[in-house]
PDB file of C-alpha atoms in Angstrom:
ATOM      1  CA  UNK A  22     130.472  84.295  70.597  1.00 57.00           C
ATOM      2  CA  UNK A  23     128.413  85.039  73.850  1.00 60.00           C
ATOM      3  CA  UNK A  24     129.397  83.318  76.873  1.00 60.00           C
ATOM      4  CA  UNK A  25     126.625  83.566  79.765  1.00 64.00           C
ATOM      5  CA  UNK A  26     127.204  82.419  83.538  1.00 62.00           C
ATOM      6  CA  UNK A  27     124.530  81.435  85.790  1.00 63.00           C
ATOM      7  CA  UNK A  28     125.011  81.756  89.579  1.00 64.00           C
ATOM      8  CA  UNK A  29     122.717  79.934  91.605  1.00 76.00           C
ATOM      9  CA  UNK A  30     122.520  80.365  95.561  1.00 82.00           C
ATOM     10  CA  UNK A  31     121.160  78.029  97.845  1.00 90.00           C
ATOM     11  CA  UNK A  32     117.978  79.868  99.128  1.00 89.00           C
ATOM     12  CA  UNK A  33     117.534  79.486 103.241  1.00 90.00           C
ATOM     13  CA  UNK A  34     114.125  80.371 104.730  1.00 91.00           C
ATOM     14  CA  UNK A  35     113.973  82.284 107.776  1.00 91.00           C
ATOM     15  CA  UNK A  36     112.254  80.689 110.179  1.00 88.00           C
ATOM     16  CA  UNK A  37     113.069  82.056 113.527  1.00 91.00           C
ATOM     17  CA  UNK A  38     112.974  85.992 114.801  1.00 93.00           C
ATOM     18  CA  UNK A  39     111.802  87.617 117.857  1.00 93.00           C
ATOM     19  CA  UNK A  40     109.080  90.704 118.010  1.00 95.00           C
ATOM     20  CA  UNK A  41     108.417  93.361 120.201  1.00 95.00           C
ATOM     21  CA  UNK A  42     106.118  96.374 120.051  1.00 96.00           C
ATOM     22  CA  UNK A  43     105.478 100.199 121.277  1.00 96.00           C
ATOM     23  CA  UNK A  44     102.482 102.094 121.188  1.00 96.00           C
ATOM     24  CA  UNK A  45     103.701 102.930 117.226  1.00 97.00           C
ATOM     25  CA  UNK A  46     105.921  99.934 116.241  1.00 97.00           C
ATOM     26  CA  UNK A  47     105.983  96.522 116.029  1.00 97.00           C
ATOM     27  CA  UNK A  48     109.781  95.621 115.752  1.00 97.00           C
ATOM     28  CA  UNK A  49     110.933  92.740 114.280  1.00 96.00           C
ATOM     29  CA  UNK A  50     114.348  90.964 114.714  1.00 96.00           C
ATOM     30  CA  UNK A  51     116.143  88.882 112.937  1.00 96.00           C
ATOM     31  CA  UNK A  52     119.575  87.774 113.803  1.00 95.00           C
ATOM     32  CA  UNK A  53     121.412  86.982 110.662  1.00 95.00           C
ATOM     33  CA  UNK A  54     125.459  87.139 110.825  1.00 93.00           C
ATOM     34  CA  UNK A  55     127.682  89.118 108.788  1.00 94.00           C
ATOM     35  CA  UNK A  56     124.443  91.019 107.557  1.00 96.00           C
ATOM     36  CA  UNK A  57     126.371  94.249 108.570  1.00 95.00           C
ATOM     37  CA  UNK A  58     128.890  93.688 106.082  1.00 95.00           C
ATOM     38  CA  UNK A  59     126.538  93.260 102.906  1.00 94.00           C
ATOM     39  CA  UNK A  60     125.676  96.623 100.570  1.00 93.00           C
ATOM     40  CA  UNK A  61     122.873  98.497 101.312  1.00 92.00           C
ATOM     41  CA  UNK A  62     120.487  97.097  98.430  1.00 94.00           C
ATOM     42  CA  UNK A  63     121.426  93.670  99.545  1.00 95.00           C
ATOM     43  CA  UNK A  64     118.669  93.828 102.110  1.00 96.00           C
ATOM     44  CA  UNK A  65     115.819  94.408 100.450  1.00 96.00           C
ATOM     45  CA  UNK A  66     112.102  94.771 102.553  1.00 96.00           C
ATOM     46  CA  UNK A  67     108.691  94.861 100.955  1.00 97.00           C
ATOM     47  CA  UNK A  68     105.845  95.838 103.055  1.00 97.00           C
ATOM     48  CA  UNK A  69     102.112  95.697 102.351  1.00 96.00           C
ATOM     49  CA  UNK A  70      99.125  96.915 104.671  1.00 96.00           C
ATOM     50  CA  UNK A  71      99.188  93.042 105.639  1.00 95.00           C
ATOM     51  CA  UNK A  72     102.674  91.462 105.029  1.00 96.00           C
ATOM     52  CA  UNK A  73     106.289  91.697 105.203  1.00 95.00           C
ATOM     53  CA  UNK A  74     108.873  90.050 102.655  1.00 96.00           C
ATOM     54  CA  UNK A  75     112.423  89.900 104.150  1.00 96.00           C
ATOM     55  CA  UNK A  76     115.247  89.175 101.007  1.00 96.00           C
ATOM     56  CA  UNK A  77     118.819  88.912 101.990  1.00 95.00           C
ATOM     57  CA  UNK A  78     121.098  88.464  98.657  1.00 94.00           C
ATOM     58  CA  UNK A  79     124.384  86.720  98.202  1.00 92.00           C
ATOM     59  CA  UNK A  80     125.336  86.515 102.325  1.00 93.00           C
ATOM     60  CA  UNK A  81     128.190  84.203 102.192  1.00 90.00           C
ATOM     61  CA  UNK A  82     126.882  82.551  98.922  1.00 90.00           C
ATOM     62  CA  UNK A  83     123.370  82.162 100.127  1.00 93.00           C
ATOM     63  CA  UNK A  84     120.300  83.925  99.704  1.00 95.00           C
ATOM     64  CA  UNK A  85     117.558  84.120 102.919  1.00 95.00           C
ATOM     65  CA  UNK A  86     113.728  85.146 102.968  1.00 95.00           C
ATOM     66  CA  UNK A  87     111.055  85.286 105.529  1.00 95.00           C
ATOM     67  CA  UNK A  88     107.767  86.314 104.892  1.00 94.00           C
ATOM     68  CA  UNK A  89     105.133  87.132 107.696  1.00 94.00           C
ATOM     69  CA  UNK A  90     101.653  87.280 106.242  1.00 93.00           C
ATOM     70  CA  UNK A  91      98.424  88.230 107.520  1.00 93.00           C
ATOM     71  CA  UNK A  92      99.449  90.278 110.377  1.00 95.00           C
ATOM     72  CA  UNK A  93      97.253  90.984 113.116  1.00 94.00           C
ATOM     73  CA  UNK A  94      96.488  95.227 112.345  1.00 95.00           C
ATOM     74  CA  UNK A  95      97.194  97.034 109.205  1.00 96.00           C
ATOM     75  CA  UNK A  96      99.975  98.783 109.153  1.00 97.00           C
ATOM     76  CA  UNK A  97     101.649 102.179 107.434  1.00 97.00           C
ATOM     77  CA  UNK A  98     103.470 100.933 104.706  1.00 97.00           C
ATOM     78  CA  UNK A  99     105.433 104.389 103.855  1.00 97.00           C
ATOM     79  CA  UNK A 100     106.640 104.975 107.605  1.00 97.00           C
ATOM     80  CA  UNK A 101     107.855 101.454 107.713  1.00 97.00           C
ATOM     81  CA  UNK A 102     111.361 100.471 107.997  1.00 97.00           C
ATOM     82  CA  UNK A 103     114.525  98.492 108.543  1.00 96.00           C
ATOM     83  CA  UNK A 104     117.400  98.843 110.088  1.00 96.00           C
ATOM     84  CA  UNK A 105     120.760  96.576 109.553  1.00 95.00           C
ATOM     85  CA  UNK A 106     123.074  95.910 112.830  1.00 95.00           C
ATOM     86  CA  UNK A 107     125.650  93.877 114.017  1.00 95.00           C
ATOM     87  CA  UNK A 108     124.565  90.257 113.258  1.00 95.00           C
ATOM     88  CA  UNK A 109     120.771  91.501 112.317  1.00 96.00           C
ATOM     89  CA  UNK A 110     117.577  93.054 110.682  1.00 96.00           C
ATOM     90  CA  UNK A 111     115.349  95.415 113.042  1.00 97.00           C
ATOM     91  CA  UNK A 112     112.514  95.737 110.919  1.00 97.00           C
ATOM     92  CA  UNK A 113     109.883  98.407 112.201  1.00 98.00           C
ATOM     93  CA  UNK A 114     106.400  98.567 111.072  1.00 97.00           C
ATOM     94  CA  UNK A 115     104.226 101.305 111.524  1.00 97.00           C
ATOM     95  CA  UNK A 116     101.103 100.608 113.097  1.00 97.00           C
ATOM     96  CA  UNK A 117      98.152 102.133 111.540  1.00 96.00           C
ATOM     97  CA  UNK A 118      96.393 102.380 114.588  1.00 95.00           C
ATOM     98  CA  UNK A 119      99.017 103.573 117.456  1.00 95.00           C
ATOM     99  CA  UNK A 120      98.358 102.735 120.855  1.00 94.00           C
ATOM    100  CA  UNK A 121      96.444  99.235 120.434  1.00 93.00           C
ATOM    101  CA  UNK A 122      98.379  96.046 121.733  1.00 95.00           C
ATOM    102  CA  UNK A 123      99.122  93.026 119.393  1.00 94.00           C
ATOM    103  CA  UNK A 124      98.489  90.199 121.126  1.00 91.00           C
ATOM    104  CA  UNK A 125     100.339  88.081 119.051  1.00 90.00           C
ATOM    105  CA  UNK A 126     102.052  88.952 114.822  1.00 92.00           C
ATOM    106  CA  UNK A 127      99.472  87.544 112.712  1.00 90.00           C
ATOM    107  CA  UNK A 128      95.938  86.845 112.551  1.00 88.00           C
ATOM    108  CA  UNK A 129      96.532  83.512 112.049  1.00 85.00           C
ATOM    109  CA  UNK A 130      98.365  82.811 115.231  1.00 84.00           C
ATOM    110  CA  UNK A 131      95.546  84.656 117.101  1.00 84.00           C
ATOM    111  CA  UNK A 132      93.070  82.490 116.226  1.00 84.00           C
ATOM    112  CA  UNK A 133      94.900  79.403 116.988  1.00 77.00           C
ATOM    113  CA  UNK A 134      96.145  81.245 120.997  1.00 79.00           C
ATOM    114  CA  UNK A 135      92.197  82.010 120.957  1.00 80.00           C
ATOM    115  CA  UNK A 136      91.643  78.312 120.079  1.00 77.00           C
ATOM    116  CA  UNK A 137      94.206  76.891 122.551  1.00 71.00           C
ATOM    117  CA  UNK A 138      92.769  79.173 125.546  1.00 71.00           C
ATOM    118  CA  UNK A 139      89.002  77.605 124.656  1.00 71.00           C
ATOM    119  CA  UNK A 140      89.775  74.530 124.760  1.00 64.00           C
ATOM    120  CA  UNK A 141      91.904  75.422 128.327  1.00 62.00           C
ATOM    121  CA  UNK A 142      88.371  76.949 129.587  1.00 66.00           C
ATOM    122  CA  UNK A 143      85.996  74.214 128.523  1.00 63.00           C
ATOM    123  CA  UNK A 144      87.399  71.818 130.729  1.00 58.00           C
ATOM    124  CA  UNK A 145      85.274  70.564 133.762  1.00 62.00           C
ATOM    125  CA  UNK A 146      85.508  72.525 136.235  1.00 64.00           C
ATOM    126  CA  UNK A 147      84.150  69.726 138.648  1.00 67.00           C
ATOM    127  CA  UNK A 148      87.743  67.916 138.044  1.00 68.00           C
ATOM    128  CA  UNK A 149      90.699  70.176 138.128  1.00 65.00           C
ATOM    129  CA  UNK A 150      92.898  68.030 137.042  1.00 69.00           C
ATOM    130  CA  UNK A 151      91.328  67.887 133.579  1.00 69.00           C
ATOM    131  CA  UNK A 152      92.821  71.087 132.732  1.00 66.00           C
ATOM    132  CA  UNK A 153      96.086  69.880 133.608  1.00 69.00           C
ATOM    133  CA  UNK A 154      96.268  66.614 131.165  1.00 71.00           C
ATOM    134  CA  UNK A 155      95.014  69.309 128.298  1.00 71.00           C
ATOM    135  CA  UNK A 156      97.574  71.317 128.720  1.00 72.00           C
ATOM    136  CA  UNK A 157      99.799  68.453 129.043  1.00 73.00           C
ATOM    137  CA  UNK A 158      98.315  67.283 125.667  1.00 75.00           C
ATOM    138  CA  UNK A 159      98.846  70.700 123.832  1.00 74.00           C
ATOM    139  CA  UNK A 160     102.396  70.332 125.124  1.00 73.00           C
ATOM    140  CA  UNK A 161     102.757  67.271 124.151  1.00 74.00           C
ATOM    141  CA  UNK A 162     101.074  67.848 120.574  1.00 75.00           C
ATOM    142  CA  UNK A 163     103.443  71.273 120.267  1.00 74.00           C
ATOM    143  CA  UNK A 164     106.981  70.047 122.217  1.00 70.00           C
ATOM    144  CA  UNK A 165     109.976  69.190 120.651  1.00 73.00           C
ATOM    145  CA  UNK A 166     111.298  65.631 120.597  1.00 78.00           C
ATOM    146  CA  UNK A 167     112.969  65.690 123.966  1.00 75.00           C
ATOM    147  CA  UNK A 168     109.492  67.523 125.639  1.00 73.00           C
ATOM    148  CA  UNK A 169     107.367  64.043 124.279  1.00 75.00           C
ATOM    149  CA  UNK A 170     110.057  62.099 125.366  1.00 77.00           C
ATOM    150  CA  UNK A 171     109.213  63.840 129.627  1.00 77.00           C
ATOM    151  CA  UNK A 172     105.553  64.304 128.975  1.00 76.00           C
ATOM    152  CA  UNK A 173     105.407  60.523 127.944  1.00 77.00           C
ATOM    153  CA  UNK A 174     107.773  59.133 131.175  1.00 77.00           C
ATOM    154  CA  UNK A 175     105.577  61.349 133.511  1.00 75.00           C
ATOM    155  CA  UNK A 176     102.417  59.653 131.864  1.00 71.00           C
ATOM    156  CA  UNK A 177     103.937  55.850 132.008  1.00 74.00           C
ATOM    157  CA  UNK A 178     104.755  56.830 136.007  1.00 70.00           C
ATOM    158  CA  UNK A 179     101.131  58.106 136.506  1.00 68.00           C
ATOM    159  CA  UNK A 180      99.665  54.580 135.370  1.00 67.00           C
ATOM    160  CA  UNK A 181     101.950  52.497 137.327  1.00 63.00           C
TER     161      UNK A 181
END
């Protein structure tokens, strides 16, 4: 008689991390505690010219991902990287091209900081202080719960 066990994990997305770059990385952090403590092939990092696919197994009973897609350059997939540290992931990917500045991660976020800054430019620039409600706006359409709750008491004052 066969006896089979099934574990299941809850699965956590990874939704926040912080980037930096040099004229040949772009280094990715993610904090993630007690990641020091896991084995080696716990971690496990798949790279593509275009993509990264984070996969943390079994960290305190849980399993975490993040994937970052369409990123702004290609990038070296066989000098790519990762490092595990106290409480996170430095993940470094090789830029293809050295030397040229990402101006933001992905492709996708470029477009919309391209989109945003049009928008910025097209105001009038006969009244001023139409560039100042659309940026209010974008704040307001972007902000948090407690960032609507300001940008709408500054508006109510403004019409009293």
């Amino acid at each position: 008689m066969c006896s089979f066990f099934f574990v299941y994990r809850y699965f956590s997305e990874l939704t926040e991390y912080g980037w930096d770059q040099s004229e040949k990385f772009v280094k990715i952090f993610v904090t993630l505690g007690g990641v020091q403590h896991l084995d080696d092939s716990a971690v496990v990092i798949k790279f593509t010219e275009n993509s990264m696919n984070v996969n943390v197994n079994n960290l305190n009973g849980k399993d975490f991902g993040l994937v970052i897609n369409n990123l702004l350059e290609p990038i070296d997939v066989d000098k790519s990287y990762r490092k595990i540290k106290t409480g996170m992931i430095a993940i470094y990917l090789k830029k293809s091209r050295e030397g040229r500045h990402w101006s933001c991660l992905t492709s996708i976020q470029k477009r919309i900081k391209d989109q945003q800054d049009t928008e910025l430019k097209s105001s009038d620039p006969d009244n001023p202080s139409d560039a100042l409600v659309n940026i209010m706006k974008k704040m307001y359409q972007t902000g948090d719960t407690k960032t609507k709750q300001m940008i709408a008491k500054a508006f109510a004052k403004i019409r009293k």
